[in-house]
XYZ file of C-alpha atoms in Angstrom:
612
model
C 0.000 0.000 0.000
C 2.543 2.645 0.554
C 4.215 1.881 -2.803
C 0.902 2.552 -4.450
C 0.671 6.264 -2.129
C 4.623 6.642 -3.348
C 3.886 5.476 -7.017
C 0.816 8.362 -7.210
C 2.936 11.262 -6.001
C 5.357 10.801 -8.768
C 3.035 10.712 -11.217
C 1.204 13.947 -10.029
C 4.740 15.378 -10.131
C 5.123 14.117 -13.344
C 2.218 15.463 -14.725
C 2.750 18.848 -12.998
C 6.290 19.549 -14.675
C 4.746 18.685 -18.022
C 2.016 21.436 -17.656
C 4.414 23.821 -16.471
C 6.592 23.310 -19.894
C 3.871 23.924 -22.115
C 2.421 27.012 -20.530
C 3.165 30.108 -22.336
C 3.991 34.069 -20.674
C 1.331 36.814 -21.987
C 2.961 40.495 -21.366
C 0.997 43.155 -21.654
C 1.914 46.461 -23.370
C 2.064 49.977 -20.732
C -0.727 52.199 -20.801
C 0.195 55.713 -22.554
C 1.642 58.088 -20.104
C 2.629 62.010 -20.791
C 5.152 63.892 -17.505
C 4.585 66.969 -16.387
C 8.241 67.830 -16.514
C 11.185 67.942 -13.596
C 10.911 69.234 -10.171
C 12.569 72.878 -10.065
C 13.632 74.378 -6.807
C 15.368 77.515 -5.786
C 13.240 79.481 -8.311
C 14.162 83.225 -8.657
C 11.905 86.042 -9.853
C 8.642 84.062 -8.818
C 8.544 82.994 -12.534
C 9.340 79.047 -13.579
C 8.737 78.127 -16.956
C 7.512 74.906 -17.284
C 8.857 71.728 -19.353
C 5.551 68.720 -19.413
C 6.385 66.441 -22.131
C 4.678 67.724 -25.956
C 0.993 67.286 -26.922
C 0.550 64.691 -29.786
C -2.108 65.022 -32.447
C -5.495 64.836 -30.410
C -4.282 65.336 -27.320
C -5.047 68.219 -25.234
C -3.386 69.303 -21.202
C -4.143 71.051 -18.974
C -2.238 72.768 -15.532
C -3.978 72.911 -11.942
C -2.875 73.532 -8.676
C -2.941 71.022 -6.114
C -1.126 72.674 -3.508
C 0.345 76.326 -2.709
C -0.669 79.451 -1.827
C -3.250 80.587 -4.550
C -3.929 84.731 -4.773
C -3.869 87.257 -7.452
C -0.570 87.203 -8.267
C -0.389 83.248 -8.969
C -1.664 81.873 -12.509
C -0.417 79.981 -15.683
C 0.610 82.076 -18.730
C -1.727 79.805 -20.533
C -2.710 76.570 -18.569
C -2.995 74.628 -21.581
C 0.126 74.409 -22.651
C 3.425 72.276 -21.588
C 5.475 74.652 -21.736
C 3.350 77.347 -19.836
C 5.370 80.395 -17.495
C 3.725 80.160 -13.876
C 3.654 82.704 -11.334
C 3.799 81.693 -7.691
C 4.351 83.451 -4.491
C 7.984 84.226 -2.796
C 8.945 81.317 -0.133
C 5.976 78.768 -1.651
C 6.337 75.078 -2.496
C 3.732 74.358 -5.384
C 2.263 71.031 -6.786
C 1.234 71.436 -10.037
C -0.692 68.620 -11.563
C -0.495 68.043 -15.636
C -3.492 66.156 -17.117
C -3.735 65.319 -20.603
C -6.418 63.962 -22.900
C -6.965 62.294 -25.554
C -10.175 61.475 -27.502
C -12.328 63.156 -24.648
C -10.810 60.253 -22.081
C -8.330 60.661 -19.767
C -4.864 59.854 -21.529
C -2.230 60.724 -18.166
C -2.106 62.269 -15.316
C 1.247 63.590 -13.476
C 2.643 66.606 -11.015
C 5.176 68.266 -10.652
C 7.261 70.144 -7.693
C 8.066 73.985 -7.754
C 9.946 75.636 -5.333
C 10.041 79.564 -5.041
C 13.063 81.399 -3.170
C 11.707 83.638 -0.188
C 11.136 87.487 -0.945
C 14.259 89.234 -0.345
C 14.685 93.012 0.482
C 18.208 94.626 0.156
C 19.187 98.509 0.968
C 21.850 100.042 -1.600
C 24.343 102.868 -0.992
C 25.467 104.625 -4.148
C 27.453 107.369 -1.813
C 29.353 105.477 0.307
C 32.025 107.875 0.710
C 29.537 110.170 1.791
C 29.108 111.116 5.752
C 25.187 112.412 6.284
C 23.738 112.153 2.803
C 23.270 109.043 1.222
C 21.523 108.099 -1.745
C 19.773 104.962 -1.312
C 18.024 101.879 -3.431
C 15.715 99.563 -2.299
C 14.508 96.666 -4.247
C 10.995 97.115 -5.489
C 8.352 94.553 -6.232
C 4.655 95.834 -5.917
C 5.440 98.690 -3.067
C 8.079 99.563 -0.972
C 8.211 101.607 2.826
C 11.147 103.370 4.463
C 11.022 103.751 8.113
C 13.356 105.379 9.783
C 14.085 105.596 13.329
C 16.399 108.545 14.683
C 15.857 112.385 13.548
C 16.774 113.060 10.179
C 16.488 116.367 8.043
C 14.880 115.035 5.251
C 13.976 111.993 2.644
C 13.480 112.803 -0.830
C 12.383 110.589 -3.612
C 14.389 110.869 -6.662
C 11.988 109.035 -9.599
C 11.827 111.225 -12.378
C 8.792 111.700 -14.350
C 5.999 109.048 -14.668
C 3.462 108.124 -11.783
C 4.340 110.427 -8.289
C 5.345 108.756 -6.004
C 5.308 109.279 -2.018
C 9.140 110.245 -0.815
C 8.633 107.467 1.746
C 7.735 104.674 -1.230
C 10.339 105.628 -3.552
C 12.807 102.940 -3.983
C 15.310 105.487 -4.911
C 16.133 108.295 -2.013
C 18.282 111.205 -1.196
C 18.497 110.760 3.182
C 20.112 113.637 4.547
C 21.007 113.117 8.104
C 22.426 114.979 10.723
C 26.084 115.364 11.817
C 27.400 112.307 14.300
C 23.768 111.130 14.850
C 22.370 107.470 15.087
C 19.915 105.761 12.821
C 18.054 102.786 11.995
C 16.360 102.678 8.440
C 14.237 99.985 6.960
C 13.500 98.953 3.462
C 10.459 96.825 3.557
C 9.249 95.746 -0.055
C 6.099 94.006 -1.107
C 4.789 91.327 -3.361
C 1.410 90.504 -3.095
C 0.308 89.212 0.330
C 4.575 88.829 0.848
C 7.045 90.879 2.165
C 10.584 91.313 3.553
C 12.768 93.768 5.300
C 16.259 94.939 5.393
C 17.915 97.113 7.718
C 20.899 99.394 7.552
C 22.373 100.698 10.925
C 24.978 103.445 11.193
C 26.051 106.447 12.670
C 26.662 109.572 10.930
C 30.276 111.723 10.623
C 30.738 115.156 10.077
C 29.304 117.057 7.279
C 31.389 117.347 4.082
C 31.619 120.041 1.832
C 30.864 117.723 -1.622
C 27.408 116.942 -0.048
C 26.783 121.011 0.745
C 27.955 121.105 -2.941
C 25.059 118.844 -3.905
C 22.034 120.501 -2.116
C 23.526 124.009 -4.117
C 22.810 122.254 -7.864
C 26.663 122.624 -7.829
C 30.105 120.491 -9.815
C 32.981 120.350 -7.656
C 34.770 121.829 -10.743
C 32.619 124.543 -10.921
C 33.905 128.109 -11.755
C 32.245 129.565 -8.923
C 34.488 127.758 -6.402
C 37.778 128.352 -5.251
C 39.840 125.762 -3.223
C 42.774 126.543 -0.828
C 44.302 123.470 1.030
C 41.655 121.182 -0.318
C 38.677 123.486 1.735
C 36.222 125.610 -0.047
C 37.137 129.484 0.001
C 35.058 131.162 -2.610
C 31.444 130.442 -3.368
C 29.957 132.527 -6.046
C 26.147 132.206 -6.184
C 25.212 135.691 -8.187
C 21.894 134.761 -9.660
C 21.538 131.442 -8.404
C 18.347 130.026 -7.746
C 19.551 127.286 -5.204
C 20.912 129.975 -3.042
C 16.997 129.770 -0.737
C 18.361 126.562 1.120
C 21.262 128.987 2.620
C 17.880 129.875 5.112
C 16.851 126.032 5.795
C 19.725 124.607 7.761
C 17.156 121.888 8.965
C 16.487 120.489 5.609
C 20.158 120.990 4.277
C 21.962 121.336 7.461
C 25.440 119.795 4.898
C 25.663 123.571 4.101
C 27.142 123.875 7.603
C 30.449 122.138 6.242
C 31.126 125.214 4.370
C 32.949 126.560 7.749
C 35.989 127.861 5.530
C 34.554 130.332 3.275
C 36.245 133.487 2.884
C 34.026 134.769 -0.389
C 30.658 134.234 -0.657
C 28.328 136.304 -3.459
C 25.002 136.393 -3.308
C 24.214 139.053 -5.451
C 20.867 139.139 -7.773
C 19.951 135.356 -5.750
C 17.045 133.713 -4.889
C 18.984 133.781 -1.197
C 15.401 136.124 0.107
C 16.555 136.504 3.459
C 19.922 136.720 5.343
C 20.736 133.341 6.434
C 21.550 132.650 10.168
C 24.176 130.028 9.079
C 26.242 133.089 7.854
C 27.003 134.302 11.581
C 26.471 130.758 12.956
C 29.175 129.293 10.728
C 30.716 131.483 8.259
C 33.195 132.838 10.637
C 36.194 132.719 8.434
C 34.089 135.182 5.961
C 35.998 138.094 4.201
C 33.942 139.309 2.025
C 29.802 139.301 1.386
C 27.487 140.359 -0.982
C 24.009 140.772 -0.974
C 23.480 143.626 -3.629
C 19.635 143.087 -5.792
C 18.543 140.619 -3.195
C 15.330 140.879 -1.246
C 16.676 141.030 2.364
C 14.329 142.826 4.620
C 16.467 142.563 7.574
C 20.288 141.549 9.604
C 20.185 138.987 12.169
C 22.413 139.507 15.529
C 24.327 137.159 14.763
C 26.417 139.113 11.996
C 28.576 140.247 14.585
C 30.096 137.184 14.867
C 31.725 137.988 11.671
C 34.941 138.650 12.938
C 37.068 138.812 10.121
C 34.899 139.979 7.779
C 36.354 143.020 5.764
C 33.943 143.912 2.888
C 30.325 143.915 3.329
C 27.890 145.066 -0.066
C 24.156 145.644 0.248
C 22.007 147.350 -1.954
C 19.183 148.183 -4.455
C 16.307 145.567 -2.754
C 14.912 144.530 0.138
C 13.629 146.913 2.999
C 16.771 146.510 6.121
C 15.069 149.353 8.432
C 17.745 149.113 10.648
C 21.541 147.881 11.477
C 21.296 145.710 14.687
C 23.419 146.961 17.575
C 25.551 144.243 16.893
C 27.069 145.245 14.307
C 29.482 147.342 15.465
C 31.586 143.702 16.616
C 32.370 143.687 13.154
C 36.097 144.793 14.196
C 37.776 143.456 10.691
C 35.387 145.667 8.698
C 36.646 147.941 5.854
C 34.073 148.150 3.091
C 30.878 148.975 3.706
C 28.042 149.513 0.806
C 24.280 149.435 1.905
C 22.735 151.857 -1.424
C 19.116 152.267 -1.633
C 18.077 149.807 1.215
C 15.584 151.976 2.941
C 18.096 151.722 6.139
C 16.516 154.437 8.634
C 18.686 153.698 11.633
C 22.331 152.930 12.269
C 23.391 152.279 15.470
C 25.949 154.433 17.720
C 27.705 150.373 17.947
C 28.538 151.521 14.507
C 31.325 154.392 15.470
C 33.197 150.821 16.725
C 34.526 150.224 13.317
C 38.051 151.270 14.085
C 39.374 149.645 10.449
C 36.380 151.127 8.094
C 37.834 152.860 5.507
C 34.688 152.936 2.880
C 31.174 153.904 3.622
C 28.155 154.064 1.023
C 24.833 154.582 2.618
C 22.820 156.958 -0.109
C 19.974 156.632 -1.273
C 18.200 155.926 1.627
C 16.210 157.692 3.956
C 18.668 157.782 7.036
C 17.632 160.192 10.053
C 21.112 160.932 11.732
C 24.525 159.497 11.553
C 25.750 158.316 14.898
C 27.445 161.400 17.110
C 30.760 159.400 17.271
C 31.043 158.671 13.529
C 34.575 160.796 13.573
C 35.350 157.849 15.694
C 36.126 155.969 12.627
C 40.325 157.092 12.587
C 40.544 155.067 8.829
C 37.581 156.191 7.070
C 38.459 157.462 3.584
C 35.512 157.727 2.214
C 31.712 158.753 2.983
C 28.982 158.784 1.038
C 25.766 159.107 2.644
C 22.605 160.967 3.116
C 20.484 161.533 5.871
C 17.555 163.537 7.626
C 20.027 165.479 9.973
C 22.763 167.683 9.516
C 26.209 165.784 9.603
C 27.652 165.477 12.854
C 30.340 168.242 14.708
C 32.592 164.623 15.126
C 32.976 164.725 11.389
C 36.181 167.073 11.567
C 38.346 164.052 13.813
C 38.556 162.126 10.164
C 41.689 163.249 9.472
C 42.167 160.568 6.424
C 38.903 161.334 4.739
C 39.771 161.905 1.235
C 36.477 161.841 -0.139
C 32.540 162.906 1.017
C 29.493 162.802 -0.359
C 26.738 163.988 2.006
C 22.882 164.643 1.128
C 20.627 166.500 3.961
C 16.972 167.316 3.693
C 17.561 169.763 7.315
C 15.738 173.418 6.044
C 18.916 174.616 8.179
C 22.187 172.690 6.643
C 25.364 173.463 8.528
C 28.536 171.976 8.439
C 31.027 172.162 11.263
C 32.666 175.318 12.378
C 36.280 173.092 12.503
C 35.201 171.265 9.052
C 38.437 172.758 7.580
C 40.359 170.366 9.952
C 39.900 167.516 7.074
C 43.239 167.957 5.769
C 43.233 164.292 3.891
C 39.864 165.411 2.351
C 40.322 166.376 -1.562
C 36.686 165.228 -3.070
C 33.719 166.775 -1.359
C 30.131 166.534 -2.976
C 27.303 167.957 -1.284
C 23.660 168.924 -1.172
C 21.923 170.492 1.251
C 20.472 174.247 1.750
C 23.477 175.302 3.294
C 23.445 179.286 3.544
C 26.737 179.551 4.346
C 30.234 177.777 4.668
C 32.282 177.881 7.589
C 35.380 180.119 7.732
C 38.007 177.427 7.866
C 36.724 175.775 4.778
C 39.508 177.564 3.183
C 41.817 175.285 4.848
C 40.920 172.155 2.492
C 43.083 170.730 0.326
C 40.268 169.652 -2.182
C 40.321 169.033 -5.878
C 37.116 168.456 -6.770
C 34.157 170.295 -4.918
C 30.144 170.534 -6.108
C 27.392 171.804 -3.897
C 24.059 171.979 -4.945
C 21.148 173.238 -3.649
C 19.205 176.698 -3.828
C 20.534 178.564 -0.286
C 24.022 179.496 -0.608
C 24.009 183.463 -0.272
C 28.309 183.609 -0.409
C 31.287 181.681 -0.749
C 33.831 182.099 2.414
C 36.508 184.940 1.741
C 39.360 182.872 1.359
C 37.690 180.325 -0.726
C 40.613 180.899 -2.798
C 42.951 179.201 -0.900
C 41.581 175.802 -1.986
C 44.967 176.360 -4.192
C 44.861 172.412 -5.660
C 41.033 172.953 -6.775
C 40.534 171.636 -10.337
C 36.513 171.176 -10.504
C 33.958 173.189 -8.865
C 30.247 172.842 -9.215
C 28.501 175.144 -6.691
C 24.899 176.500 -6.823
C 22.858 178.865 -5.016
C 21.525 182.709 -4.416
C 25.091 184.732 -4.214
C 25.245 187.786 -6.046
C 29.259 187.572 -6.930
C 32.173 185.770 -6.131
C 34.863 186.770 -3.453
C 38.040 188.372 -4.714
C 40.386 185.410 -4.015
C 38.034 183.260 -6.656
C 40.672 184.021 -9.127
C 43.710 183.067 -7.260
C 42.188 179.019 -7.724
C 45.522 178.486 -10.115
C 44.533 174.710 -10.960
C 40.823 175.361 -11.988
C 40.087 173.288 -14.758
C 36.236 172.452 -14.459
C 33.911 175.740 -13.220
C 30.217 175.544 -12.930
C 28.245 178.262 -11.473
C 24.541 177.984 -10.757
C 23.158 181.525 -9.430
C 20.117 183.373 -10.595
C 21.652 186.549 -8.321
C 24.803 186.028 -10.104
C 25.612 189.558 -11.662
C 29.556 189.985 -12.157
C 32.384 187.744 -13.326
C 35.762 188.783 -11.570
C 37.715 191.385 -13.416
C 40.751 189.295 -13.435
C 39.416 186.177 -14.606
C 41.914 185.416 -17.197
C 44.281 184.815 -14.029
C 42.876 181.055 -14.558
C 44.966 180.097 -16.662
C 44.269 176.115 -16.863
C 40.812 176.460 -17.054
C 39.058 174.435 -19.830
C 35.047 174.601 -19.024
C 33.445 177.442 -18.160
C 29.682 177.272 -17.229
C 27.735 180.131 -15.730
C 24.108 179.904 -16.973
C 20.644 181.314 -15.485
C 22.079 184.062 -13.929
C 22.100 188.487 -14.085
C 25.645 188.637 -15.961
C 25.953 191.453 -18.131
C 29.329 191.960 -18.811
C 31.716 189.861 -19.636
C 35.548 190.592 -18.563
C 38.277 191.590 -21.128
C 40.800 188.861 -19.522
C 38.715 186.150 -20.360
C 41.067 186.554 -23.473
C 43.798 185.337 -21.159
C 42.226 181.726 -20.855
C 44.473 179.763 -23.054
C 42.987 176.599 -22.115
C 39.255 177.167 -22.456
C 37.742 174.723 -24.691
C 34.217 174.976 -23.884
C 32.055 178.561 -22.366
C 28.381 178.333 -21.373
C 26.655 181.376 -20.725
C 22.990 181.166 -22.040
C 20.180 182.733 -20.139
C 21.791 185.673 -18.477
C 21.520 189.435 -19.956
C 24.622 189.876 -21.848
C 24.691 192.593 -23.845
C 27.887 192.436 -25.739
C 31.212 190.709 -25.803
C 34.850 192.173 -25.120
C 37.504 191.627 -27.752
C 39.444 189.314 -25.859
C 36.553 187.384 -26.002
C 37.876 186.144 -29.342
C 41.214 185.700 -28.725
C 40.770 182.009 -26.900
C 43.363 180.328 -28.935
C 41.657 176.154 -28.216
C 37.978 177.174 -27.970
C 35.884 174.594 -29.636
C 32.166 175.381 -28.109
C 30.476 178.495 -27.393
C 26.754 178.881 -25.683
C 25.432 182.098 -25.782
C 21.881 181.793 -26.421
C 19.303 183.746 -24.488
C 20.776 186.503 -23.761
C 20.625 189.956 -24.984
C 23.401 190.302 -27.844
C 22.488 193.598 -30.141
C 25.091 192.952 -32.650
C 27.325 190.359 -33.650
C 30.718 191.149 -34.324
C 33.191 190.022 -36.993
C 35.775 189.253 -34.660
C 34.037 185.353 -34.404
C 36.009 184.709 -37.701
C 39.047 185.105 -35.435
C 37.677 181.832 -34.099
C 37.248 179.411 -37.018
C 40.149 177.137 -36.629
C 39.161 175.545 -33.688
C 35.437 176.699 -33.192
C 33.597 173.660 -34.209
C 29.835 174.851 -32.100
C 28.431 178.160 -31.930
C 24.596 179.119 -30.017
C 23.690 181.721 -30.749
C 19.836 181.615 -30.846
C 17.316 183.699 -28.863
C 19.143 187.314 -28.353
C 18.750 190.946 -29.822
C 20.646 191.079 -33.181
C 19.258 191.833 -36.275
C 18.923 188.263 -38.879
C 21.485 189.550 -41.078
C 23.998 189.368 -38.110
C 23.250 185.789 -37.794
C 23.496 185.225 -41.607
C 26.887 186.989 -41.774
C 28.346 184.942 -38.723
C 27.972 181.322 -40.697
C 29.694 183.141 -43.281
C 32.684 183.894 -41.173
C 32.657 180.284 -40.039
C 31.868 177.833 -42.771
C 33.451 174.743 -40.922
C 31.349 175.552 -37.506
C 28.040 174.619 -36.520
C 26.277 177.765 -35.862
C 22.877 177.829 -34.253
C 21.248 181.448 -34.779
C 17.855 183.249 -34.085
């Protein structure tokens, strides 16, 4: 029995193995499959482009999003094809699924990874040599926001044209900090519901003169700079418009760098005002100019000017008054404040030990101050006022030349005036009746008084022995006898209605060369004005002379003569005498008959002759 059991198991064996040869392997084929493309990580610019395997004929894809942050700014180029650009968000992992078709039934269906980089903010310097002005960059996606922690003067945005943009947004700034202070500023930018930040902390230096240079619109090479030792000494800003921010040290407080200046020029500027950073920091100033600016006033301050030797105001602005201060200005030498509408000046101002010049007309000034002969250097004065000058006048022993205007219905000068011994140019106006005695005493050369109240010239007037011009004008009758000892008259003008005689010996003026005595009473003219060998030009219209001498025509260089309105009866012959060198002759409105007149142009063919 158990070989039958033993015999039946081999043959199931048997039959087993026999099977198992014939039997045959059936493989089937793989369904159709299309990829969505590689995984791509580290993705910049929140842009991929995608790579899913090509669409064959009939076949149509599609892209979705499985997983990732989905907003606005997230979407397919075109989600139908492979090779679509997507958009994701900064710092987001995306799972993008591909699913093609075919025939209206699904054909595949794959994903793929992408990985975006995290938003990133970063803060540029493109002035790093700079110490308190920088011009910064942030990166900007949708928006950007400074924020800045510490006090700062000022953050401009510097986008030109296109949409405005709020300073604080701009991802391109001018910050203008101040000197050796801390700060803190952030750059945040924005993309979408993303952002980032980046910080920049620092502490400020000194100011530097390029960045004061920058705020005034101005090249480092500019012709209105001068250097000395590598510093700033000259700043010209005639006509600039920049020069306003001179007045807004808080919003360009760089200009305070600018602490070697010796020159500055403001003349014909948009300056508007005189800047306190002028006294604050200019100390090393030498010379200022404000002329054709609108200035209405001079801070305290300006007597901190030290050293400063020449100071020009004028035509513009309304400066009432000089402050008290002023008088510190111990260096000061030149002095010009024309047509200002200055009222006031301060007795401070008799302080200016070194003042040589002084031009104050043209402006409605009530008194000079009582100590003004105080000033030892002063050389020259011109200046008008409500008052008569003051009796200190006569201590200015190096005046060499006045001009002095008074509206006073009772003009005096000094009784010691004659003391100016330096003085040799002295222009006045005034009604001044009379002139001291010791006016004699000056050693002038060029003297003009005008006005309508001078009744006589001082006996000795002739001892003004170095006089070459004289204008003088008002109701004297004659001249003193010592008129004609004034050996170096060159220039004479004589202004007199009352005027009735010339001096007898006028001819003694031998280097006189203009001669002008109009509106007056003359009658007579003298026989030695034959003896004036120099005149080359005699105005006598509108007095009542009745004839003319025959030396009259012996003026060997005369080239004008003005004779009209007087009272000529007759012409004489003798003008023929003066045809070489007459080249102007008036003769119009007097007494002689026409034929006189037609007879004279005869006897000088090659002179202009005007007649009645």
């Amino acid at each position: 029995m158990p070989n039958l059991k033993y015999t039946f198991f081999v043959i199931l064996i048997s039959c087993l193995f026999a099977c198992k040869k014939d039997e045959k392997t059936e493989i089937k084929p793989a369904l159709p499959f299309a990829a969505a493309g590689t995984n791509q990580n580290d993705v910049e610019n929140f842009q991929v482009t995608l790579n899913a395997d090509s669409l064959k004929a009939g076949q149509t894809g599609k892209w979705t999003i499985e997983k990732g942050l989905v907003e606005s700014k997230v979407y397919f180029s075109s989600d139908v094809k492979p090779d679509s650009k997507f958009n994701g968000m900064p710092g987001e992992t995306y799972q993008l699924k591909w699913t093609v078709m075919a025939n209206g039934t699904k054909y595949s269906e794959s994903t793929v990874q992408v990985i975006f980089k995290p938003l990133k903010a970063v803060i540029g310097n493109n002035a790093p040599g700079n110490s308190t002005q920088f011009f910064l960059t942030g990166n900007k996606y949708d928006n950007g926001l400074w924020t800045i922690e510490g006090k700062y003067a000022k953050l401009l945005g510097l986008i030109a044209g296109g949409t405005v943009v709020p300073d604080i947004n701009s991802p391109y700034v001018q910050f203008q900090g101040y000197a050796n202070t801390s700060y803190k500023i952030t750059w945040t930018t924005y993309y979408g519901s993303k952002s980032a930040s980046a910080t920049w902390e620092f502490k400020t230096g000194n100011y530097l003169e390029k960045e004061a240079l920058y705020d005034l619109q101005l090249d480092p090479s500019s012709y209105r700079l001068a250097y000395e030792n590598g510093h700033i000494v000259k700043l010209d800003l005639n006509a600039s418009a920049a020069a306003w921010i001179l007045r807004d040290t808080l919003q360009f407080p760089a200009l305070q760098a600018l602490t070697h200046l010796r020159f500055l020029d403001l003349q014909g500027s948009s300056v508007g005002e005189f800047p306190k950073i002028i006294g604050d920091k200019f100390r090393q100033l030498e010379t200022l100019n404000f002329t054709s600016t609108k200035i209405s006033s001079i801070p305290e301050n300006i007597g901190m000017l030290s050293k400063l030797k020449q100071l020009i105001l004028g035509y513009g602005g309304g400066i009432y008054s000089l402050p008290e201060s002023f008088g510190d200005l111990e260096s000061l030498e030149y002095f010009k404040c024309t047509a200002i509408g200055l009222e006031y000046i301060p007795e401070s101002f008799s302080k200016l030990k070194k003042l040589k010049y002084l031009e104050a007309n043209l402006n409605p000034i009530q008194r000079l101050p009582s100590k003004i002969g105080d000033l030892s250097n002063l050389e020259v004065l011109l200046v008008s006022t409500a008052e008569n000058i003051p009796a200190s006048i006569s201590k200015l022993r190096n005046l060499r030349r006045m001009y002095f205007t008074t509206k006073t219905e009772n003009s005096v000068l000094p009784d010691d005036f004659g003391s100016l011994s330096a003085l040799d140019t002295l222009i006045m106006e005034g009604k001044y009746k009379e002139l001291p005695s010791t006016f004699g005493n000056l050693d002038l050369k060029d003297f003009q008084l005008t006005g309508p109240a001078l009744t006589a010239l001082p006996y000795n007037f002739g001892n003004l022995k170095n006089l070459e011009n004289l204008i003088i004008a008002g109701q004297f009758k004659s001249l003193p006898v010592s008129f004609t000892k004034l050996m170096k008259l060159k220039y004479c003008t004589l202004y007199s209605n009352e005027l009735e005689t010339l001096p007898a010996d006028l001819g003694n003026l031998r280097r006189l060369v203009y001669l002008h005595v109009e509106y007056g009473k003359i009658k007579t003219v003298p026989e030695s004005i034959g003896d004036l060998e120099n005149l080359n030009e005699i105005r006598l219209d509108k007095n009542q002379i009745e004839e003319l001498p025959a030396g009259f025509f012996n003026l060997p260089k005369i080239t004008i003569i003005k004779m009209s309105t007087n009272k000529l009866k007759s012409l004489s012959d003798d003008f023929g005498k003066l045809s070489a060198t007459l080249k102007t002759l008036y003769l119009y409105n007097n007494a002689y008959p026409p034929a006189d007149g037609i007879r004279i142009k005869q006897l000088l063919p090659t002179t202009t002759v005007y007649v009645n």
